Rosetta silent file (secondary structure, phi, psi, omega in degrees, C-alpha in Angstrom):
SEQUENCE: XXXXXXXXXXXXXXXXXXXXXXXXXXXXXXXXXXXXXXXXXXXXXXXXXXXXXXXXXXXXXXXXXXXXXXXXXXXXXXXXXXXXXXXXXXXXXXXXXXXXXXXXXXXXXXXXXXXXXXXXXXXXXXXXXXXXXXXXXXXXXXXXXXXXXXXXXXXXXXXXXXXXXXXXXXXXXXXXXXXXXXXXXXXXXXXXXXXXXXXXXXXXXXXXXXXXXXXXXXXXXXXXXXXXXXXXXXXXXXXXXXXXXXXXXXXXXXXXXXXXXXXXXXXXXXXXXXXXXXXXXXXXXXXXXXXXXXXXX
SCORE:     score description
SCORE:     0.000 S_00000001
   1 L     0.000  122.875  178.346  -54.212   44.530  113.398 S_00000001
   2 L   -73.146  119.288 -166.312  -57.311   42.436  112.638 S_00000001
   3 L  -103.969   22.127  162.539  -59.875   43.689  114.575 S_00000001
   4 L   -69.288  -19.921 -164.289  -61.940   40.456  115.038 S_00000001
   5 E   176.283  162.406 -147.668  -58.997   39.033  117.145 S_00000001
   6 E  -133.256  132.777  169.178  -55.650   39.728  118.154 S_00000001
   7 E  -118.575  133.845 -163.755  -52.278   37.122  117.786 S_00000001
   8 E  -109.905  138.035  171.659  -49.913   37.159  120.818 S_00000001
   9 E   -84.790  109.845 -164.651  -46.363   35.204  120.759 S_00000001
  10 E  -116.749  155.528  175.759  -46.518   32.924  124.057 S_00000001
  11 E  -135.981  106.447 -145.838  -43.561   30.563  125.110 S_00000001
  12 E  -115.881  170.570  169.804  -44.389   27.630  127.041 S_00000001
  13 E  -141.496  126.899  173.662  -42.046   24.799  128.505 S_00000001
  14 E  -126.805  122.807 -167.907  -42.394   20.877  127.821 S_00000001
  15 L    46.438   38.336 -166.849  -39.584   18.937  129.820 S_00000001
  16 L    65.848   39.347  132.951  -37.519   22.029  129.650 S_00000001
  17 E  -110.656  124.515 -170.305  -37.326   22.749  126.452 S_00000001
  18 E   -74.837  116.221  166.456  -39.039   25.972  125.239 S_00000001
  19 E   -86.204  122.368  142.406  -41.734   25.877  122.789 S_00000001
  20 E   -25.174  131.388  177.923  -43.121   28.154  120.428 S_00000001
  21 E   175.916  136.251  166.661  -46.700   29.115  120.141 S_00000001
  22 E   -94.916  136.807  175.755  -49.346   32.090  118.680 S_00000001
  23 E  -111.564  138.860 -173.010  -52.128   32.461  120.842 S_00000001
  24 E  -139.401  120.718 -156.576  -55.078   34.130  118.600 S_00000001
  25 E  -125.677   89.453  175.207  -57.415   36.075  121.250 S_00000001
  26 E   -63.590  144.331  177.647  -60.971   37.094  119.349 S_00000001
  27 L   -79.390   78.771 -175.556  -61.699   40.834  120.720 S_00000001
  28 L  -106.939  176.224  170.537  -64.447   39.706  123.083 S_00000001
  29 L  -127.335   27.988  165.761  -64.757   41.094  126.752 S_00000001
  30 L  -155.449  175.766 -162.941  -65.245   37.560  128.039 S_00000001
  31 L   -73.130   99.826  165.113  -63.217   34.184  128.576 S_00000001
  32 E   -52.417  162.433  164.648  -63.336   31.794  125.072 S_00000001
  33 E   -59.401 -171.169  172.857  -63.416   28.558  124.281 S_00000001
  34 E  -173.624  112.746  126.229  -59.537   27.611  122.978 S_00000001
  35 E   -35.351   57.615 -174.483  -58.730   25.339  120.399 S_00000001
  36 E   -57.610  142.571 -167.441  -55.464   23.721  120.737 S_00000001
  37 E  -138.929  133.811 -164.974  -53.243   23.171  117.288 S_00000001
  38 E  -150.836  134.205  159.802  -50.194   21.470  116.169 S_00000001
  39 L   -52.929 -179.878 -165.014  -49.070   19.938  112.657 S_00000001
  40 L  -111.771  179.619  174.459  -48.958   17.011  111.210 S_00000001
  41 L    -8.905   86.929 -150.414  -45.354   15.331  110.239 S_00000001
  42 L    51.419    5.713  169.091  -42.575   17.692  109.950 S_00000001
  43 L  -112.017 -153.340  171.297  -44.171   20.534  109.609 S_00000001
  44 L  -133.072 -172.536  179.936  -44.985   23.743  111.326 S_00000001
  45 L   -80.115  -13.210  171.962  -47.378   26.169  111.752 S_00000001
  46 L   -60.440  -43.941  160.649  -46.975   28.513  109.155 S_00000001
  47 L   -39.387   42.218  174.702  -48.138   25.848  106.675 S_00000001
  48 L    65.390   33.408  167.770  -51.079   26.945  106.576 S_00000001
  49 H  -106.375    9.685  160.198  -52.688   26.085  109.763 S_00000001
  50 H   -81.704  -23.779  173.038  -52.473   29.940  110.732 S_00000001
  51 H   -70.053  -58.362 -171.094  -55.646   30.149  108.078 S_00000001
  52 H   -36.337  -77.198 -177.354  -57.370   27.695  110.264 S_00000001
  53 H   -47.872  -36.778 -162.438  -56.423   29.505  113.482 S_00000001
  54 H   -80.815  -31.398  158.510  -57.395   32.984  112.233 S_00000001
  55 H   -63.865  -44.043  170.268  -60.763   31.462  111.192 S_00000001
  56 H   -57.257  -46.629 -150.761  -61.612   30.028  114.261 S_00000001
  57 H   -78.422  -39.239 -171.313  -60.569   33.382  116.113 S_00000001
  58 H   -70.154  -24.023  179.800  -63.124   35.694  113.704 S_00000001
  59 L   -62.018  -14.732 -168.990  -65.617   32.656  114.764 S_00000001
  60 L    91.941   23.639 -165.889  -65.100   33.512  118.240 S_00000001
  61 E  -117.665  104.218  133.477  -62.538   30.828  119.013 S_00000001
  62 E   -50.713  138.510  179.793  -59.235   31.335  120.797 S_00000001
  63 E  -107.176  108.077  166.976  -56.473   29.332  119.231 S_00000001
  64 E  -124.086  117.843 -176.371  -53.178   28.171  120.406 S_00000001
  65 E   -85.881  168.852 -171.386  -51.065   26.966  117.809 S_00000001
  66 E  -160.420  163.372  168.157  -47.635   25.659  118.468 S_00000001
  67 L  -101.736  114.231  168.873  -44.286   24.196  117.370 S_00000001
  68 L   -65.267  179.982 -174.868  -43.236   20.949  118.888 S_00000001
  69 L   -62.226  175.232 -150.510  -40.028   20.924  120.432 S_00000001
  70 L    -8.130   62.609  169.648  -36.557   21.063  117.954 S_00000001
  71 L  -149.880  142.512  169.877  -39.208   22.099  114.827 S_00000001
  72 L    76.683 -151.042 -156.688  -40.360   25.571  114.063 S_00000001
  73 L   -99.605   -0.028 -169.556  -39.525   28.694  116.053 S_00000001
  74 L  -101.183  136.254 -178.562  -39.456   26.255  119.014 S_00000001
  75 L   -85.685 -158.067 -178.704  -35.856   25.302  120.474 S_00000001
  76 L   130.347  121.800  179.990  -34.406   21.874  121.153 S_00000001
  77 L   -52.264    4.971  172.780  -30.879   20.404  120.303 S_00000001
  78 L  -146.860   69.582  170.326  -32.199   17.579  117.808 S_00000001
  79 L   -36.251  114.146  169.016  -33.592   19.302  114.953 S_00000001
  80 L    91.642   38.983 -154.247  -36.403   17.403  112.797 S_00000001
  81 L  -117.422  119.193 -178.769  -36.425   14.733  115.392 S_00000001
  82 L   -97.794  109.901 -165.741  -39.565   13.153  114.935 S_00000001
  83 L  -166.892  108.782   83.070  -40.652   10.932  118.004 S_00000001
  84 L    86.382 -114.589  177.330  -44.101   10.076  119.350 S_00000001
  85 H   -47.576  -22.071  154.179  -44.260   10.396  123.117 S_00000001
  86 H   -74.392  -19.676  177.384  -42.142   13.903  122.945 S_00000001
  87 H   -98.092  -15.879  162.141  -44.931   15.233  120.869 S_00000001
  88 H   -73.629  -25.710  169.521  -47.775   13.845  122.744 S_00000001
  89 H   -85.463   -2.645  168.944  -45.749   15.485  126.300 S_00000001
  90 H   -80.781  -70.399   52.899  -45.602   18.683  123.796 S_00000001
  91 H    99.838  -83.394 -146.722  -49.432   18.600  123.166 S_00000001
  92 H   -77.446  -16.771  178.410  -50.472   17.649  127.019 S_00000001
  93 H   -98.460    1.790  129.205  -48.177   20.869  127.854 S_00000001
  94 H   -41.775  -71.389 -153.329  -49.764   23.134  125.758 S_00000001
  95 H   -54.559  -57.782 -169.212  -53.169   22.326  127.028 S_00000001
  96 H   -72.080  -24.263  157.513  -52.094   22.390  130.556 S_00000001
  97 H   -41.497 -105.418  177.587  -50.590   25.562  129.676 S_00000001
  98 H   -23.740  -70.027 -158.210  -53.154   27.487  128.153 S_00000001
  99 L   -33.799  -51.063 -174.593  -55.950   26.253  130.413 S_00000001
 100 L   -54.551  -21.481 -158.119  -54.197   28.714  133.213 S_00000001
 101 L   -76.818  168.485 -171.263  -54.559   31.681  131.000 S_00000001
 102 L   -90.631   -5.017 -171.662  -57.334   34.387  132.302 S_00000001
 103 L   -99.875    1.672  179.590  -58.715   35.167  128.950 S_00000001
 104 E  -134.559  120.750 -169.807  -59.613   31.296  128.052 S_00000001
 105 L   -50.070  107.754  158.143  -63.097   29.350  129.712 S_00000001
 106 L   -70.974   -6.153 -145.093  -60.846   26.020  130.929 S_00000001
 107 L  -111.420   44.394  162.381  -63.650   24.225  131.375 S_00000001
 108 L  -151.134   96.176  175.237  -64.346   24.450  126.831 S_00000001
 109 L   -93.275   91.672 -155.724  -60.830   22.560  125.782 S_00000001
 110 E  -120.326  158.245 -177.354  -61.220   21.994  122.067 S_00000001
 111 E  -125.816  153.772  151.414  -58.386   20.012  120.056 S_00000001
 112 E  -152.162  128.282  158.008  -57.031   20.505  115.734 S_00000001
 113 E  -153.082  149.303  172.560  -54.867   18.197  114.638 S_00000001
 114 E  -119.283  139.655 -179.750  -54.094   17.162  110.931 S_00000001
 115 H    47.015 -119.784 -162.990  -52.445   14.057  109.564 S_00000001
 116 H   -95.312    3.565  157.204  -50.269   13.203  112.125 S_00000001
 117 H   -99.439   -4.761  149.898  -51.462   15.248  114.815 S_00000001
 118 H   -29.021  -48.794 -158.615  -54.830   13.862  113.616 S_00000001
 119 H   -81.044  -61.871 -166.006  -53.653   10.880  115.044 S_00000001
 120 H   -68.549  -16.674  154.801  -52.279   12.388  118.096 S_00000001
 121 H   -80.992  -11.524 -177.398  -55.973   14.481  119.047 S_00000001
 122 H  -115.649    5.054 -179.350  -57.540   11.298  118.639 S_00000001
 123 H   -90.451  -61.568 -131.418  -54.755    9.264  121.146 S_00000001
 124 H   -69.754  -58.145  167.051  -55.445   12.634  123.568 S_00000001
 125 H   -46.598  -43.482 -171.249  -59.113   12.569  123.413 S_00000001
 126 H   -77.695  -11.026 -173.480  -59.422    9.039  124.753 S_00000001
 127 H  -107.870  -51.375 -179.303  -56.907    9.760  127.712 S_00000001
 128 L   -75.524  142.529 -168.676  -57.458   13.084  128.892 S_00000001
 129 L   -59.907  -38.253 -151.536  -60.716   14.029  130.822 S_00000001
 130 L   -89.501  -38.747 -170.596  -60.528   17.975  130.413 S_00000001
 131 L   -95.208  148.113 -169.202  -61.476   18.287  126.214 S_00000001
 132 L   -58.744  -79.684 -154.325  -64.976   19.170  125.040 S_00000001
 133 L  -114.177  139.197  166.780  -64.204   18.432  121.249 S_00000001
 134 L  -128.841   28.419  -84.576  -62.285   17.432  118.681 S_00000001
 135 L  -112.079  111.490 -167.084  -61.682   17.766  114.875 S_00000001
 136 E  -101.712  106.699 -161.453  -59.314   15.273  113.522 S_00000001
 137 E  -108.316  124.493  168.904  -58.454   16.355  109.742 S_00000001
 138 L    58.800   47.335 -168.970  -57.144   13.741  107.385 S_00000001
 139 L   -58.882  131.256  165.254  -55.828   11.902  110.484 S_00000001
 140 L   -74.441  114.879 -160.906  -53.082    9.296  110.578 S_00000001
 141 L   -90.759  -56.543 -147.441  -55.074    6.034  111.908 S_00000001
 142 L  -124.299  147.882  132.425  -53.482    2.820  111.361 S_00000001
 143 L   -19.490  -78.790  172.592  -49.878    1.518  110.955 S_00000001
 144 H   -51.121  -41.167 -175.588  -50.612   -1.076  108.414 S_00000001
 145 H  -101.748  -16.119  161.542  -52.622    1.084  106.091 S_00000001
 146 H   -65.742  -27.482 -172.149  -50.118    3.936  105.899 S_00000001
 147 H   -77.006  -24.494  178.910  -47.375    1.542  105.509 S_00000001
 148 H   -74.127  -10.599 -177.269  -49.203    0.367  102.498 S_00000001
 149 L   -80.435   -8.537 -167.829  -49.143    3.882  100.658 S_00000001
 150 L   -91.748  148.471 -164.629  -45.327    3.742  100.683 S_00000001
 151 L   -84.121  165.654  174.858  -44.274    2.049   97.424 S_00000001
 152 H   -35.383  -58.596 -160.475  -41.962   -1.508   98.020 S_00000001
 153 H   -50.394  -88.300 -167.460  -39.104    0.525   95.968 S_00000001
 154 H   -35.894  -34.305  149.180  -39.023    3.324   98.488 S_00000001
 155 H   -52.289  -32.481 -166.946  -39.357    1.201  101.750 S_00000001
 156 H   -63.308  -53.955 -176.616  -36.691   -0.887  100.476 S_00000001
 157 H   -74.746  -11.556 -169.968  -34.076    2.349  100.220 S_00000001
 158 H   -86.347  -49.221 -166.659  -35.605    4.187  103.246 S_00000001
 159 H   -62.245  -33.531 -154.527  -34.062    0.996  105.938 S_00000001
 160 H   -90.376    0.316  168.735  -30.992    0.549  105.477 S_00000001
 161 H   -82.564  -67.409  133.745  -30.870    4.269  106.213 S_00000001
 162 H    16.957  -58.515 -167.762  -33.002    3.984  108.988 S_00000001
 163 H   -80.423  -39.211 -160.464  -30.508    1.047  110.867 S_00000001
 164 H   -50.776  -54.752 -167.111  -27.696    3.451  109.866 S_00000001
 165 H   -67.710   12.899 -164.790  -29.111    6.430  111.986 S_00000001
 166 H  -117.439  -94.057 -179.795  -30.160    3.950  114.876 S_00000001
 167 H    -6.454  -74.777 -121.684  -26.133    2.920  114.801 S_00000001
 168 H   -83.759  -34.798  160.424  -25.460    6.475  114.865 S_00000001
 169 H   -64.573   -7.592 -165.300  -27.349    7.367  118.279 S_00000001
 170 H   -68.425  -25.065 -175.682  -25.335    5.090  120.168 S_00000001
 171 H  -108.045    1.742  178.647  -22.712    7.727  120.559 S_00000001
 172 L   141.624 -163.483  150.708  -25.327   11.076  120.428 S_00000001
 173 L   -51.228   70.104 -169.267  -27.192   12.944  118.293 S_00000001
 174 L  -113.394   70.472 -148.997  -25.704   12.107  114.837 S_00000001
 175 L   -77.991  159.882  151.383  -28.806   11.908  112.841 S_00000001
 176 L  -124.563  129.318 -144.333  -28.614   10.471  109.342 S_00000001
 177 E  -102.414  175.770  173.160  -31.562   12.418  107.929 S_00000001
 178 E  -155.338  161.976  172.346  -33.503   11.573  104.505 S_00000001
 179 L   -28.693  145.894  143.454  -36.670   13.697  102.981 S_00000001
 180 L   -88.117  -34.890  166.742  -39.697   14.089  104.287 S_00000001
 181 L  -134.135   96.303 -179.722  -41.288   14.187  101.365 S_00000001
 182 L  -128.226 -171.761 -164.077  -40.539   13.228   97.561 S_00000001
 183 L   -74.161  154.788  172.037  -41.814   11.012   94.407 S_00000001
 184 L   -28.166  141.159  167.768  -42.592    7.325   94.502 S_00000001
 185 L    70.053    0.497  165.084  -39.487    5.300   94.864 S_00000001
 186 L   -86.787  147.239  149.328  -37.080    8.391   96.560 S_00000001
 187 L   -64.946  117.494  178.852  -36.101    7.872   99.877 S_00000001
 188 L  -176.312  141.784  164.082  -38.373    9.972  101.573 S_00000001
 189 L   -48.854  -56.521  171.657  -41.026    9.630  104.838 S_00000001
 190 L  -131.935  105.163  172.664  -43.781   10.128  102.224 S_00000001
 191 L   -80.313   98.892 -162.352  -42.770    9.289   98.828 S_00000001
 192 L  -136.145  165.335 -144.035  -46.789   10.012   97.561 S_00000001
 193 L  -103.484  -25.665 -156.618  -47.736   10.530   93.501 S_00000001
 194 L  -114.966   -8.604 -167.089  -48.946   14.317   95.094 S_00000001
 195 L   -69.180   21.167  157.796  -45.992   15.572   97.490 S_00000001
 196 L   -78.611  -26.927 -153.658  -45.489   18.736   95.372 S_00000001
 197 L   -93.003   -8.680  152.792  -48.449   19.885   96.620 S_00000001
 198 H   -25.890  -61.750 -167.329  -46.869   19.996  100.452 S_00000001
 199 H   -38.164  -41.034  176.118  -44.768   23.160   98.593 S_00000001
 200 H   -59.244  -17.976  175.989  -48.057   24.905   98.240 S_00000001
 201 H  -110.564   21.271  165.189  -48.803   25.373  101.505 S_00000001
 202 L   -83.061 -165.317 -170.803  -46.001   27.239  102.719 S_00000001
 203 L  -117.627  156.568  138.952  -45.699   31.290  102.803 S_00000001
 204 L   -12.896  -93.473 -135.371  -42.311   32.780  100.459 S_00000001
 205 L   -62.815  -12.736 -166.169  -40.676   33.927  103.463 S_00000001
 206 L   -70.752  130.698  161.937  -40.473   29.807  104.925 S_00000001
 207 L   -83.092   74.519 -147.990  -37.257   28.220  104.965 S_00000001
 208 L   -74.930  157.036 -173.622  -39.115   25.245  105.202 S_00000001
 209 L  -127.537  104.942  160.070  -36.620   22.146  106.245 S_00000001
 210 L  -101.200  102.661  156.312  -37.018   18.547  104.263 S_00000001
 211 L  -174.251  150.433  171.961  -35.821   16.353  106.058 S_00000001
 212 E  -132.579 -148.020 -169.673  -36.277   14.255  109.145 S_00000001
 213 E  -128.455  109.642  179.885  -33.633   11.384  111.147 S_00000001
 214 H   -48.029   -6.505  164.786  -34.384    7.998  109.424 S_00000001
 215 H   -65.274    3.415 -178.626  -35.091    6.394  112.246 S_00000001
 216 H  -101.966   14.088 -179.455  -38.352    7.987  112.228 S_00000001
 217 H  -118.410   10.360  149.050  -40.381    6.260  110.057 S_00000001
 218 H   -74.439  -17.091 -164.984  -39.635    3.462  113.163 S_00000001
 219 H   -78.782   -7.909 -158.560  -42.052    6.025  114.996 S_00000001
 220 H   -92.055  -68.532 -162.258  -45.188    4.566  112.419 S_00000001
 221 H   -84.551   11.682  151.323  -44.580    1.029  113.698 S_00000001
 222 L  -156.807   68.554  174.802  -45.472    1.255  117.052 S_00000001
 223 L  -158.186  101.659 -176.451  -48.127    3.785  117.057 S_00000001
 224 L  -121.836  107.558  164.353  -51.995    3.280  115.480 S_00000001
 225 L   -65.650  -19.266 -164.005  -54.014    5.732  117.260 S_00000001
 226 H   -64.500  -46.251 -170.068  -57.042    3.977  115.870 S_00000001
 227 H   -18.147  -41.652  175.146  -56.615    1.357  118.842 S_00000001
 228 H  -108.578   51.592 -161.182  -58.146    4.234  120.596 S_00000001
 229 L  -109.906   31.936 -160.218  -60.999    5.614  118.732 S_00000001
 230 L  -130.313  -12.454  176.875  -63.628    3.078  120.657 S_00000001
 231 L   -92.604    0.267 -156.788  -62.481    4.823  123.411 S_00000001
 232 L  -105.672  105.661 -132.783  -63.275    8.189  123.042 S_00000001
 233 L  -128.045   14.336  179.621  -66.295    9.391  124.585 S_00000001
 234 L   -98.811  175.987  149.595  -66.689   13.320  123.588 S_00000001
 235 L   -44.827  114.184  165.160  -67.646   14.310  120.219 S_00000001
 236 L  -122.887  109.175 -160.730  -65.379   13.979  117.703 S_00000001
 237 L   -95.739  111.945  174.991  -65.375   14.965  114.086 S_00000001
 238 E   -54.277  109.858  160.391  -63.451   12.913  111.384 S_00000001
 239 E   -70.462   86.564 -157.323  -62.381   14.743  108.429 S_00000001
 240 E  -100.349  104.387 -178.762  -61.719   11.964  105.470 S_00000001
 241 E   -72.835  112.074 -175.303  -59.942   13.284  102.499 S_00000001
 242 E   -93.649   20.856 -160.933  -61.162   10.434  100.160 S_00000001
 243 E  -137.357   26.591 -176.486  -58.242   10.690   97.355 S_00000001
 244 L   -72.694  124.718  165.730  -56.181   10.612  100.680 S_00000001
 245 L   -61.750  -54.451 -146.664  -52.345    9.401   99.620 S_00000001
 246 L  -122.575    9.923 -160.546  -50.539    8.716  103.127 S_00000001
 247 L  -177.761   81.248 -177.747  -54.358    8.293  105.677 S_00000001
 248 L   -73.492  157.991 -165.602  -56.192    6.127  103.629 S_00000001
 249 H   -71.088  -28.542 -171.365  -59.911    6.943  103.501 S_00000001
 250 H   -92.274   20.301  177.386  -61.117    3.379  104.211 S_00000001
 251 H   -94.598  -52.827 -169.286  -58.537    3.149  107.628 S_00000001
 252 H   -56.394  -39.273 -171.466  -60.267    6.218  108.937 S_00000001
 253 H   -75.714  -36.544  162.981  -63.682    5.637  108.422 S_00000001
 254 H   -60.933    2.951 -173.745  -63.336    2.255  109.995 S_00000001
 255 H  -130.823  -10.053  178.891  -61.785    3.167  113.143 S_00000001
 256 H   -78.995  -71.016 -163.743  -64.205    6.515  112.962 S_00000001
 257 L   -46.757  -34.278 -171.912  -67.326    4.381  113.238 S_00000001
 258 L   -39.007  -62.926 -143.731  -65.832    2.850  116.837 S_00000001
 259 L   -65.733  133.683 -164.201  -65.932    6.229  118.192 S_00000001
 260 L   -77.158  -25.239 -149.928  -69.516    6.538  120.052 S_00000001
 261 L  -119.965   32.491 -154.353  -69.958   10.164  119.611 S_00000001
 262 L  -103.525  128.380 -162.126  -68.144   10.502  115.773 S_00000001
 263 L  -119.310  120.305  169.512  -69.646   12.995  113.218 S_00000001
 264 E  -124.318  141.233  155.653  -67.350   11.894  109.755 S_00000001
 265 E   -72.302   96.980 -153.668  -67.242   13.650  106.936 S_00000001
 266 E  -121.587  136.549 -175.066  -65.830   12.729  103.509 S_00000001
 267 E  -103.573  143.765  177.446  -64.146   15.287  101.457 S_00000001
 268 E  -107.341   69.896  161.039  -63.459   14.376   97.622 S_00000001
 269 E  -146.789 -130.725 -155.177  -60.057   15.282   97.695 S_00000001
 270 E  -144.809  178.393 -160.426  -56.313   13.877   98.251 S_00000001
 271 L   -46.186  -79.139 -171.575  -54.158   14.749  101.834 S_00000001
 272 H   -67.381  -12.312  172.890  -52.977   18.197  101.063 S_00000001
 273 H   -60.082   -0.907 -162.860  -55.808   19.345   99.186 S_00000001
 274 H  -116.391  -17.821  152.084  -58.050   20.271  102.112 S_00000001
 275 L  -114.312   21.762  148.415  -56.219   23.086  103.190 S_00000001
 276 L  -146.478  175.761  170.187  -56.784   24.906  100.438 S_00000001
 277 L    82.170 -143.112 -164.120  -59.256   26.619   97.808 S_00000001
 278 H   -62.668  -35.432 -160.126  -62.935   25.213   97.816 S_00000001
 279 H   -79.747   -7.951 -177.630  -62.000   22.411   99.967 S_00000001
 280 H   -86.816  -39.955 -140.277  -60.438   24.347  103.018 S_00000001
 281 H   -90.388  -67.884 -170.615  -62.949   26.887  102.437 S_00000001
 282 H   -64.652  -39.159 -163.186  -65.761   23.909  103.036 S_00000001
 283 H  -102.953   15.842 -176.095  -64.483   22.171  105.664 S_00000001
 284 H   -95.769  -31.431  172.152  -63.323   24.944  108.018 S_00000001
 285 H   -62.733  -92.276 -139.781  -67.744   26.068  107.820 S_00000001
 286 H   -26.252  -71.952 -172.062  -67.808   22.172  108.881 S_00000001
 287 H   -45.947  -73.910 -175.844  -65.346   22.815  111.677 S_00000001
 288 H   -46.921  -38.815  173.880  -66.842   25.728  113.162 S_00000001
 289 H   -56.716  -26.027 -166.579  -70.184   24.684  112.812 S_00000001
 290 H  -102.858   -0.622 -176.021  -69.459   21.569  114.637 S_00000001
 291 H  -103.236   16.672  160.287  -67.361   23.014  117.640 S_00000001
 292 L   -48.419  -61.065 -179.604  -70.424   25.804  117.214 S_00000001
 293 L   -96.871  -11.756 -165.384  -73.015   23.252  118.686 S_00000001
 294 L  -106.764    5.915 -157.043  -71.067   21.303  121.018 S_00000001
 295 L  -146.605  -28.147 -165.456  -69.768   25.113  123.102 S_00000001
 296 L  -122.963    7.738  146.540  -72.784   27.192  122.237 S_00000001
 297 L    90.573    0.000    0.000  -75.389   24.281  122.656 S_00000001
């Protein structure tokens, strides 16, 4: 037992389907701020966004991390299923969740999201009312410049999988699934010069699952959160990995500058590199410091 802060297993519901989630409670005697947290593209939370949460909690920050629906410890009948508007209604039902509990101040509603829940804290900020703050870490921005990190050879072999599993719903859940991540020119969601270093950020114990339903790299073309960074009127801090693979640095920073209230940051390192060592180590002081001033003024 840590005795800065305490982690509880909570189980939530989005559309009926039960979701996963740790709630990390710092051992205060009064109602926190709460940071809601979710991964980025196929993964889950053990991948090292449980360092994150456990910092924020010795900081004085409840945390509630989560699993979207069929990923993670969370159930749902179409495993790896990656798709846009179920993880933004995963997301608004966390929030709306938590918010009820008695041990966390509703009215300081903090967002984490990485990569592609980067994206998804920065659609969330501009629509909902209720969050303070946000910290968007190596956030997926734009369509167009992610589409550009994938090489020709590997788009070319990733479609024709892609129409197959599109065929293949017409009669149910029949996914035809391909990597999520391998080397240039594999069929894979991010075929990147660095996707080894994904491996690093699991625990032993993960049975981590590569793979997603090829239709899901259909979910990229018709969703650019940047559309909505001009809209977004709390604070919000960009993280920019600038050796960034799959969230290139010069998509972010341009659609960061929109944002009226935008503190950005540039890290000199590459996607996965930022949640560990020196560079996780640096930007997690960043993070705290900045939801630090915007909750304690």
């Amino acid at each position: 037992m840590n005795n800065q802060f305490r982690r509880e297993n909570i189980d939530f519901y989005s559309n009926g389907t039960r979701c996963s989630a740790w709630l990390y409670l710092p051992n205060v005697d009064k109602r926190c701020p709460v940071i809601v947290m979710a991964h980025g593209l196929g993964g889950v939370r053990e991948m090292r966004l449980d360092a994150y949460a456990e910092r924020f909690a010795a900081a004085g920050y409840a945390c509630f991390l989560f699993d979207y629906r069929n990923h993670g410890a969370s159930d749902g009948n179409k495993r790896q299923r990656i798709n846009v508007k179920e993880q933004l209604a995963d997301w608004n039902s966390a929030i709306d969740f938590i918010k009820k509990n008695d041990s966390i101040d509703d009215s300081k509603i903090l967002l984490f999201g990485s990569s592609f829940s980067g994206g998804h804290v920065i659609t969330l900020s501009a629509h909902r009312i209720d969050i303070l703050a946000t910290v968007a870490q190596c956030p997926y921005t734009n369509t167009l410049a992610t589409v550009k990190t994938v090489s020709p050879l590997s788009a070319l072999k990733i479609f024709p999988f892609a129409i197959a599993d599109v065929l293949s719903s017409i009669t149910g859940y029949h996914p035809v699934m391909i990597k999520l991540v391998d080397a240039p020119g594999k069929v894979a969601m991010m075929a990147v010069s660095d996707y080894k270093k994904v491996f690093k950020l699991m625990p032993e114990n993960l049975k981590f699952v590569n793979k997603a339903p090829a239709r899901s790299v259909l979910e990229f073309f018709k969703y650019s959160p940047s559309r909505y960074t001009k809209n977004i009127g709390i604070p919000i801090f960009y993280a920019v990995c600038r050796k960034d693979t799959l969230a290139p640095a010069w998509a972010t920073i341009k659609c960061a500058k929109r944002s009226k209230k935008a503190t950005i940051k540039e890290y000199d390192c590459g996607h996965f590199d930022i949640y560990l060592g020196d560079y996780f180590e640096n930007a997690i002081v960043d993070y705290i410091g900045f939801f630090d001033k915007i909750t304690k003024g």
